PDB file of N, CA and C in Angstrom:
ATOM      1  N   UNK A   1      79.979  -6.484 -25.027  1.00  0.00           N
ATOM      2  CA  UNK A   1      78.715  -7.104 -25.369  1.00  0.00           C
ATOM      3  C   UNK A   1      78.185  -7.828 -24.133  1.00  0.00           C
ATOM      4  N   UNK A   2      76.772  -7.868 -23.696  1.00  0.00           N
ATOM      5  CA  UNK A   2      76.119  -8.336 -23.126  1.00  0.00           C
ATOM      6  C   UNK A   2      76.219  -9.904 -22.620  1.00  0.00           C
ATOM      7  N   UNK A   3      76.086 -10.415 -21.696  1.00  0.00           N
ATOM      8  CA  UNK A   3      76.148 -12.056 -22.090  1.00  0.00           C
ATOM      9  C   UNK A   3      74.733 -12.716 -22.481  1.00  0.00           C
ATOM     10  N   UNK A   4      73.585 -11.625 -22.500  1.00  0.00           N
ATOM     11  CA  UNK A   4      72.638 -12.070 -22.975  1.00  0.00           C
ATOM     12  C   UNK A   4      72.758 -11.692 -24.696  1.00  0.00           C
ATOM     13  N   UNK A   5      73.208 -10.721 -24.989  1.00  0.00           N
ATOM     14  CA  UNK A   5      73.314 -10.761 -26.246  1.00  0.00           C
ATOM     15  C   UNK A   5      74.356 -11.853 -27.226  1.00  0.00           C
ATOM     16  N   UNK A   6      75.069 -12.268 -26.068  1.00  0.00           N
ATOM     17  CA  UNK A   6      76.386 -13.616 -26.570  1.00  0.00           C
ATOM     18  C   UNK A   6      75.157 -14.389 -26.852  1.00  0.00           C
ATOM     19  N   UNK A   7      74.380 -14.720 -26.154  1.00  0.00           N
ATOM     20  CA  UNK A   7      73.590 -15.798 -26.012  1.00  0.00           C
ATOM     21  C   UNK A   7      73.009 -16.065 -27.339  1.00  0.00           C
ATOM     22  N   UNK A   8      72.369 -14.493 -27.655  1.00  0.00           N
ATOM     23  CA  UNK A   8      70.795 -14.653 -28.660  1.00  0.00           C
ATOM     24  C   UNK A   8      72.005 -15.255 -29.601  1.00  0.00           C
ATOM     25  N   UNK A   9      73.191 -15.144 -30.048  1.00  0.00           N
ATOM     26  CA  UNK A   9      74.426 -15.022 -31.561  1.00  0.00           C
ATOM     27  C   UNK A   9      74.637 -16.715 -31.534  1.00  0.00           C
ATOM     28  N   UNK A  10      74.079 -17.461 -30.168  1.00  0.00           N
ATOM     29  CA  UNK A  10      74.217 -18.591 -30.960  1.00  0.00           C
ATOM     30  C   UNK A  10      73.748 -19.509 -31.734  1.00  0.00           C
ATOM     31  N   UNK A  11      73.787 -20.904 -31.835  1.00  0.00           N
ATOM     32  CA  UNK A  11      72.925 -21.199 -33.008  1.00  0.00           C
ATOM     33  C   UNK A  11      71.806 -21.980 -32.607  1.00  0.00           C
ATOM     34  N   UNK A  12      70.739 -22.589 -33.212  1.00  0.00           N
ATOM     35  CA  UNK A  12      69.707 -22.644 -32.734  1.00  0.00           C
ATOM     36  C   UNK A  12      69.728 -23.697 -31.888  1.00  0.00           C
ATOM     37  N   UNK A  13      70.678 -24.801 -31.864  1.00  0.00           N
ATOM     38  CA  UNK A  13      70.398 -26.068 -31.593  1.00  0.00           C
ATOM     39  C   UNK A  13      71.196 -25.538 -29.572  1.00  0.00           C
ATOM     40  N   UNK A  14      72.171 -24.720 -29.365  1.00  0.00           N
ATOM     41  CA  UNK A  14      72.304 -23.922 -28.333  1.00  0.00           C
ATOM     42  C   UNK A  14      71.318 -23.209 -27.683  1.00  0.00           C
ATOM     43  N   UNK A  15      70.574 -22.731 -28.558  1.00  0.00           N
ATOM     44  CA  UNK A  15      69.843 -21.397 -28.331  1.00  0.00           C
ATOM     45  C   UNK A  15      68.607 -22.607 -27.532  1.00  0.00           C
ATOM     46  N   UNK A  16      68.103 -23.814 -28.116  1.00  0.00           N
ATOM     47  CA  UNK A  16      66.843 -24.561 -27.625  1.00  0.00           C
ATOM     48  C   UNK A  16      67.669 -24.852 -26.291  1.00  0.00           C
ATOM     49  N   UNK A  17      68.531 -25.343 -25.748  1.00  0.00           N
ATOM     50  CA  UNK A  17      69.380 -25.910 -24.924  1.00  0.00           C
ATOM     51  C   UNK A  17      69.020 -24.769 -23.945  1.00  0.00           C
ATOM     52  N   UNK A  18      68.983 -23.223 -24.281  1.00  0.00           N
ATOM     53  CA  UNK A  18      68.831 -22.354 -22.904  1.00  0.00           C
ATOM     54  C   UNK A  18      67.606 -22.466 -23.064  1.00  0.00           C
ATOM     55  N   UNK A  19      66.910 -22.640 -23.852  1.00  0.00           N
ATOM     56  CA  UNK A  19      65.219 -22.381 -23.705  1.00  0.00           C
ATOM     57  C   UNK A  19      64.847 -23.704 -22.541  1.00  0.00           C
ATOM     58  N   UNK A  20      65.484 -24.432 -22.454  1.00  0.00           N
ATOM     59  CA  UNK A  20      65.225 -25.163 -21.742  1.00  0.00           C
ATOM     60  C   UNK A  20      65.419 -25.036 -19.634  1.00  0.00           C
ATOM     61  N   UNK A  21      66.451 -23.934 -19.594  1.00  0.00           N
ATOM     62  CA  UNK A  21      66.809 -23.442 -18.193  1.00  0.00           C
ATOM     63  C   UNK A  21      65.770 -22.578 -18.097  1.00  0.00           C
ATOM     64  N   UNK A  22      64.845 -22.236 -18.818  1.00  0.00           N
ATOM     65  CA  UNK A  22      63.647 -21.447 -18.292  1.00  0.00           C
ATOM     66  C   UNK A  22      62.674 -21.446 -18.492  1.00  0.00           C
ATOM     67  N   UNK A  23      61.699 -21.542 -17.338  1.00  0.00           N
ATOM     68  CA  UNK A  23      60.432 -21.923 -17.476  1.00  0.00           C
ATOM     69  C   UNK A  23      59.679 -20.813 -17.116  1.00  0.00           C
ATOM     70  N   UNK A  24      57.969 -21.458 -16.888  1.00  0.00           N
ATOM     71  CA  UNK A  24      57.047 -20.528 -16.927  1.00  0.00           C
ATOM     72  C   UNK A  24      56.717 -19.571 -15.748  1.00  0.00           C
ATOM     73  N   UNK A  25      57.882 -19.985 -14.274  1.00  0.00           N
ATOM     74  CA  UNK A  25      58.310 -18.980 -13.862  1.00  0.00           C
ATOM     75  C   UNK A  25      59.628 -17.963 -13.727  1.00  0.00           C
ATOM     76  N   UNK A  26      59.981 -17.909 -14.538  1.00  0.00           N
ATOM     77  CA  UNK A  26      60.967 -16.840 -15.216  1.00  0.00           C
ATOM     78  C   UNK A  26      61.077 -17.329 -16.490  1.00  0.00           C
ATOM     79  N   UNK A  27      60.410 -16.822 -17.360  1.00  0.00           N
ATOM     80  CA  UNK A  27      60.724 -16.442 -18.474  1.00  0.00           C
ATOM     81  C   UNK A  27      61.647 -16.226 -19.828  1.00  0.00           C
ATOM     82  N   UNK A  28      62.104 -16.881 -20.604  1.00  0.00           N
ATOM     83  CA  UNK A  28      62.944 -16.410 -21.468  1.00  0.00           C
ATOM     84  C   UNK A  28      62.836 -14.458 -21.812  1.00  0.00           C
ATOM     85  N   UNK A  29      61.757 -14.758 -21.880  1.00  0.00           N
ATOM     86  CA  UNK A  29      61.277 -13.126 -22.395  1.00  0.00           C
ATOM     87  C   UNK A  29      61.443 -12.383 -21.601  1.00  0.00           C
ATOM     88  N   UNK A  30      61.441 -12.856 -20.259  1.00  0.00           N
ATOM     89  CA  UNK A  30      61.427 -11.622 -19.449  1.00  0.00           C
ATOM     90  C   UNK A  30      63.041 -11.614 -18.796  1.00  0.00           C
ATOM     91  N   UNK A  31      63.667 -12.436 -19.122  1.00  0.00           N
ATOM     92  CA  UNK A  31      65.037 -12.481 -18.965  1.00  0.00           C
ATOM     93  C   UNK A  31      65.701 -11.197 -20.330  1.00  0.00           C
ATOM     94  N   UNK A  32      65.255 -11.845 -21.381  1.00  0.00           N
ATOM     95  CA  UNK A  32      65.614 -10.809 -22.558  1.00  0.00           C
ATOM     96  C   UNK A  32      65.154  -9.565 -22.001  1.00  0.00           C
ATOM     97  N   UNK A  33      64.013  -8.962 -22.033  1.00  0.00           N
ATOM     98  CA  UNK A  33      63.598  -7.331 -21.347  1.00  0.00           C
ATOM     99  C   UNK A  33      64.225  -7.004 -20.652  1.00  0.00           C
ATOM    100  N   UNK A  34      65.020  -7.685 -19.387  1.00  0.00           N
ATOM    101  CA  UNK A  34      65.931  -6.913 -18.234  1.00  0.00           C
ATOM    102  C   UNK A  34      66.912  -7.635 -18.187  1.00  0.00           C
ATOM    103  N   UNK A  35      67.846  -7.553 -19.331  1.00  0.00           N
ATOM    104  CA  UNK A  35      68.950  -8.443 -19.545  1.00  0.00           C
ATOM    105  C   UNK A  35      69.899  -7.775 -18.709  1.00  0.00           C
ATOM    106  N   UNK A  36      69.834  -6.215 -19.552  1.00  0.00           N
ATOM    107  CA  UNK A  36      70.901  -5.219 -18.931  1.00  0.00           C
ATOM    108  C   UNK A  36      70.710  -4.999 -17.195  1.00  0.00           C
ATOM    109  N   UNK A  37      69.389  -5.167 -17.096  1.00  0.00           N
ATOM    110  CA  UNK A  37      69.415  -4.517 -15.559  1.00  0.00           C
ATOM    111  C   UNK A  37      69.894  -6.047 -14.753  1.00  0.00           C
ATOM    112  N   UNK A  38      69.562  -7.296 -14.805  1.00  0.00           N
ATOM    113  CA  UNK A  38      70.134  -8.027 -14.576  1.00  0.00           C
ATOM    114  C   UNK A  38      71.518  -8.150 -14.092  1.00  0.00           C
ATOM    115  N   UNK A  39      72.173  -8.012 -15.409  1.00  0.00           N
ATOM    116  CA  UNK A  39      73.480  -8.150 -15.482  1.00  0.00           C
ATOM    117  C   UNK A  39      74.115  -7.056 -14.538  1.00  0.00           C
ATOM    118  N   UNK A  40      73.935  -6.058 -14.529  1.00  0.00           N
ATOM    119  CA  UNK A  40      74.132  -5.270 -13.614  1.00  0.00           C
ATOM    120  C   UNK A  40      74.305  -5.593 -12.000  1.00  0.00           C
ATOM    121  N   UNK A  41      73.280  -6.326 -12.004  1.00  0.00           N
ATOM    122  CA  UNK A  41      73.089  -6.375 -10.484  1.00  0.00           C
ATOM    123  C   UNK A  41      74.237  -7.437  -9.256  1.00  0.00           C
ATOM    124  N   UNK A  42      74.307  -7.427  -8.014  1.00  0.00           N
ATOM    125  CA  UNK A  42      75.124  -7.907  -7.810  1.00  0.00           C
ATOM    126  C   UNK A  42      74.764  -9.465  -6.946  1.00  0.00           C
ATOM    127  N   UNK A  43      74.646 -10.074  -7.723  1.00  0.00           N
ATOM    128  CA  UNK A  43      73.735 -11.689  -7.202  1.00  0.00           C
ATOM    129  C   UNK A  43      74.438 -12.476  -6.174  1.00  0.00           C
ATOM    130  N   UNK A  44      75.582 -12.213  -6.329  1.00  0.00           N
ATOM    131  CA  UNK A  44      76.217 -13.061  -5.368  1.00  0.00           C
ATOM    132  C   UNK A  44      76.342 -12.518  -3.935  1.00  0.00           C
ATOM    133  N   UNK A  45      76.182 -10.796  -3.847  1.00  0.00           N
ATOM    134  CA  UNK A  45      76.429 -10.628  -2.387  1.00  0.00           C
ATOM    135  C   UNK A  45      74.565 -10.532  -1.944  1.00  0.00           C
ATOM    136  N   UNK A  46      73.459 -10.753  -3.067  1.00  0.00           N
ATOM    137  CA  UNK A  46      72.334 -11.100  -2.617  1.00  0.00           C
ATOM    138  C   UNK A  46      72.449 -12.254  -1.970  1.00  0.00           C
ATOM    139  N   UNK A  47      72.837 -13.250  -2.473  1.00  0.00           N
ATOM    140  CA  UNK A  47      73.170 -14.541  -1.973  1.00  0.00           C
ATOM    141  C   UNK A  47      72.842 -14.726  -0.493  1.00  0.00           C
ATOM    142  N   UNK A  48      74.043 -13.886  -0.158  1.00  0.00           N
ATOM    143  CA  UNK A  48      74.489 -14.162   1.527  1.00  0.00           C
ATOM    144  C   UNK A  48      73.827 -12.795   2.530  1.00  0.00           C
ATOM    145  N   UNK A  49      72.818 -12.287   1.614  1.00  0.00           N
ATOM    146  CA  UNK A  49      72.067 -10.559   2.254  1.00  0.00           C
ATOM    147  C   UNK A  49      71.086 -11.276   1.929  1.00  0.00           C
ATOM    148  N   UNK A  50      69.785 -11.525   2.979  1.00  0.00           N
ATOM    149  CA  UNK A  50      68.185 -12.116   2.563  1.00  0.00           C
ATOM    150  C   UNK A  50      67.790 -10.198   2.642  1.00  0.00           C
ATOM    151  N   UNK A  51      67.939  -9.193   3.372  1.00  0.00           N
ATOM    152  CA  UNK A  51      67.970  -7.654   2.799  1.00  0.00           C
ATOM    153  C   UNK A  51      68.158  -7.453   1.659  1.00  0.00           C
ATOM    154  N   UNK A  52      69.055  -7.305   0.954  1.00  0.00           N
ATOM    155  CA  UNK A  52      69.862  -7.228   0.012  1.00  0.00           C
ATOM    156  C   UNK A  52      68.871  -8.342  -0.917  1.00  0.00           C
ATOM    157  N   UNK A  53      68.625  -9.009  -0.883  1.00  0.00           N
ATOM    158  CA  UNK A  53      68.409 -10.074  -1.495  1.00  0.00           C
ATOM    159  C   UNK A  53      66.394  -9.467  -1.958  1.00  0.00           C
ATOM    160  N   UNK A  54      65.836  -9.288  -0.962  1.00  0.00           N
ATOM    161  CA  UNK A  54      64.552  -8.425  -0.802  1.00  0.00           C
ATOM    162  C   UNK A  54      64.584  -7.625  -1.776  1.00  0.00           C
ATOM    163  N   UNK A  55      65.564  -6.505  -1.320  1.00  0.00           N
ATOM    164  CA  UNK A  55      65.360  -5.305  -1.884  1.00  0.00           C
ATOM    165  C   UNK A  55      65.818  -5.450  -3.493  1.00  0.00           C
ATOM    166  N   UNK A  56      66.717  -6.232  -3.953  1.00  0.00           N
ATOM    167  CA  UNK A  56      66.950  -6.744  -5.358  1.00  0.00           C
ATOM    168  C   UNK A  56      65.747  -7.241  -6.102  1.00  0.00           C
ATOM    169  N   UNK A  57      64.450  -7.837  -5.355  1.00  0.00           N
ATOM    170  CA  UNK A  57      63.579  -8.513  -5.552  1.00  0.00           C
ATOM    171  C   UNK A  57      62.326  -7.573  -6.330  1.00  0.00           C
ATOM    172  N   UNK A  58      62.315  -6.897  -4.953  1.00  0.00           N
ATOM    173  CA  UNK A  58      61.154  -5.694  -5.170  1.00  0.00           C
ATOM    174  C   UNK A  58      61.784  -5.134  -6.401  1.00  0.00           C
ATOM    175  N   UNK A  59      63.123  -4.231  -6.324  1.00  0.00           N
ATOM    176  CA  UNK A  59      63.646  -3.645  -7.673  1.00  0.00           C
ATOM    177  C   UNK A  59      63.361  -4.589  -8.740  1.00  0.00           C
ATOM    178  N   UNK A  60      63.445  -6.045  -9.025  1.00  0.00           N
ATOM    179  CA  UNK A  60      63.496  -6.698 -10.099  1.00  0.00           C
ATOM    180  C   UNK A  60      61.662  -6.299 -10.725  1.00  0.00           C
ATOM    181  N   UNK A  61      60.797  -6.381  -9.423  1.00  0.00           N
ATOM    182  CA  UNK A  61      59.242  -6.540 -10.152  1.00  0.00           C
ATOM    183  C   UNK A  61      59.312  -4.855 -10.662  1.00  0.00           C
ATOM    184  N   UNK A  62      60.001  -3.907  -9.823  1.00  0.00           N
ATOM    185  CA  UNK A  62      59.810  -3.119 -10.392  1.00  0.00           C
ATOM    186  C   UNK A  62      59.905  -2.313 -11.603  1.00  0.00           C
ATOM    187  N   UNK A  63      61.138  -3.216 -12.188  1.00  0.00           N
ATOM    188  CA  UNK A  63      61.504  -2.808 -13.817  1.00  0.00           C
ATOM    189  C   UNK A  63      61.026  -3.731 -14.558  1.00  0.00           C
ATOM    190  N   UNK A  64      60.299  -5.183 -13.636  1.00  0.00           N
ATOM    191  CA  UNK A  64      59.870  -5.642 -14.816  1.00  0.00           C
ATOM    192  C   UNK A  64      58.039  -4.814 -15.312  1.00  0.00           C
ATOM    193  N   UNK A  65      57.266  -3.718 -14.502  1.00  0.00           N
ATOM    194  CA  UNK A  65      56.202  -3.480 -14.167  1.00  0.00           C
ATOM    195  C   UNK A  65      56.864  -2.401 -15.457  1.00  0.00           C
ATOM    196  N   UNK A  66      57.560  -1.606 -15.283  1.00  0.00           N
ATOM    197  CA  UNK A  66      58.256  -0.265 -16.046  1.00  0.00           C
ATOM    198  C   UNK A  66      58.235  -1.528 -17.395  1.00  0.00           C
ATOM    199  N   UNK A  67      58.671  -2.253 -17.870  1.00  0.00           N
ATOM    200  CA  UNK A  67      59.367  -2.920 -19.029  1.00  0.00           C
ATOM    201  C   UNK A  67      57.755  -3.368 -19.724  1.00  0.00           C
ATOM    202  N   UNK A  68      56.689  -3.796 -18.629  1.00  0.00           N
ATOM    203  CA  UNK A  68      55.661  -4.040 -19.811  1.00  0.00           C
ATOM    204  C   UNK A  68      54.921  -3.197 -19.513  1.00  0.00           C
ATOM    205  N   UNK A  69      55.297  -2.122 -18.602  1.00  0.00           N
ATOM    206  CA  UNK A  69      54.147  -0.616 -19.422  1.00  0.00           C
ATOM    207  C   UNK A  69      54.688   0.445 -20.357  1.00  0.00           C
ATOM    208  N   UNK A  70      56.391  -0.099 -20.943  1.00  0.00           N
ATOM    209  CA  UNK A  70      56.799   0.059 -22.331  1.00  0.00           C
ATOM    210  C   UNK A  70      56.208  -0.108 -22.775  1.00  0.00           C
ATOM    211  N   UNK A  71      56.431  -1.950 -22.823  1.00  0.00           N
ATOM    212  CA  UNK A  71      55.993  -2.593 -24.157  1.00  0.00           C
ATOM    213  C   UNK A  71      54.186  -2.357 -24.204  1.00  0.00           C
ATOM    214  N   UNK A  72      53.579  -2.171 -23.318  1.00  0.00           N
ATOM    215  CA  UNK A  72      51.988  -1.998 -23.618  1.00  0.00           C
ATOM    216  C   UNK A  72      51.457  -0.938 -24.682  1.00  0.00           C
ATOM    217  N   UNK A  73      52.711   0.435 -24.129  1.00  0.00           N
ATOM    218  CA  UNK A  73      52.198   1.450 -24.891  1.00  0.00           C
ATOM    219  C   UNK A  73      52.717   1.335 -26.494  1.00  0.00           C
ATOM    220  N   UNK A  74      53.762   0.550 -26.201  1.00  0.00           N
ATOM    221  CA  UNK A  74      54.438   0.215 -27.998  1.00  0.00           C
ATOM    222  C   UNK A  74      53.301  -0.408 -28.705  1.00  0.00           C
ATOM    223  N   UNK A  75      52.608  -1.198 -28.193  1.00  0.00           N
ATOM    224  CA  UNK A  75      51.864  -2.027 -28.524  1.00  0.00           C
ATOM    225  C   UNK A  75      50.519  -1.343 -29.051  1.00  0.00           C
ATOM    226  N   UNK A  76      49.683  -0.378 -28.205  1.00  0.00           N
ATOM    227  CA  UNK A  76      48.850   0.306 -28.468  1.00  0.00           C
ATOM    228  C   UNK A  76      49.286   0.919 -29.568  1.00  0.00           C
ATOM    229  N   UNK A  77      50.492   1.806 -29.961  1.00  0.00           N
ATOM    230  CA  UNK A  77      51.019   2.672 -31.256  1.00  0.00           C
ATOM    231  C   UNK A  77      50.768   1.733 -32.392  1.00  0.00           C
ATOM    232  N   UNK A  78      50.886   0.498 -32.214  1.00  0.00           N
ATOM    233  CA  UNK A  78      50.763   0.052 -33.525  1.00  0.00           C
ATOM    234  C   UNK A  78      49.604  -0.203 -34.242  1.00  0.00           C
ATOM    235  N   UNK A  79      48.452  -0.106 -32.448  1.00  0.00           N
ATOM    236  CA  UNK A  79      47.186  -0.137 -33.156  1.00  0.00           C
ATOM    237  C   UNK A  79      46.487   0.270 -33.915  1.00  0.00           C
TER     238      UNK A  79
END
């Protein structure tokens, strides 16, 4: 299991406690959408790579650009 999915399983008075590590530049929501690709990635040798660290960057806008022209077209279907 995910550690973002550990997350959503706890209870609410937890759950406000992370709402609080994120703000209106990064997102709860947009943490949830690229939980998996996140987790994946390798943050710590970004850390000490400002390359590495770039190119993690660009990849991040880039699935988040893919993740809401999902959700756009989901969105239109329901129209």
């Amino acid at each position: 299991m995910s550690q973002w999915n550990q997350v959503q399983q706890l209870e609410i008075k937890f759950l406000e406690q992370v709402d609080q590590f994120y703000d209106d530049n990064f997102p709860m929501e947009i943490r949830h959408l690229l939980a998996q690709w996140i987790e994946n990635q390798d943050w710590e040798a970004a850390s000490n790579n400002e390359t590495m660290a770039t190119i993690l960057l660009q990849n991040l806008l880039i699935q988040l650009d893919e993740q809401l022209g999902r959700v756009s077209k989901e969105k239109n279907l329901l129209l």
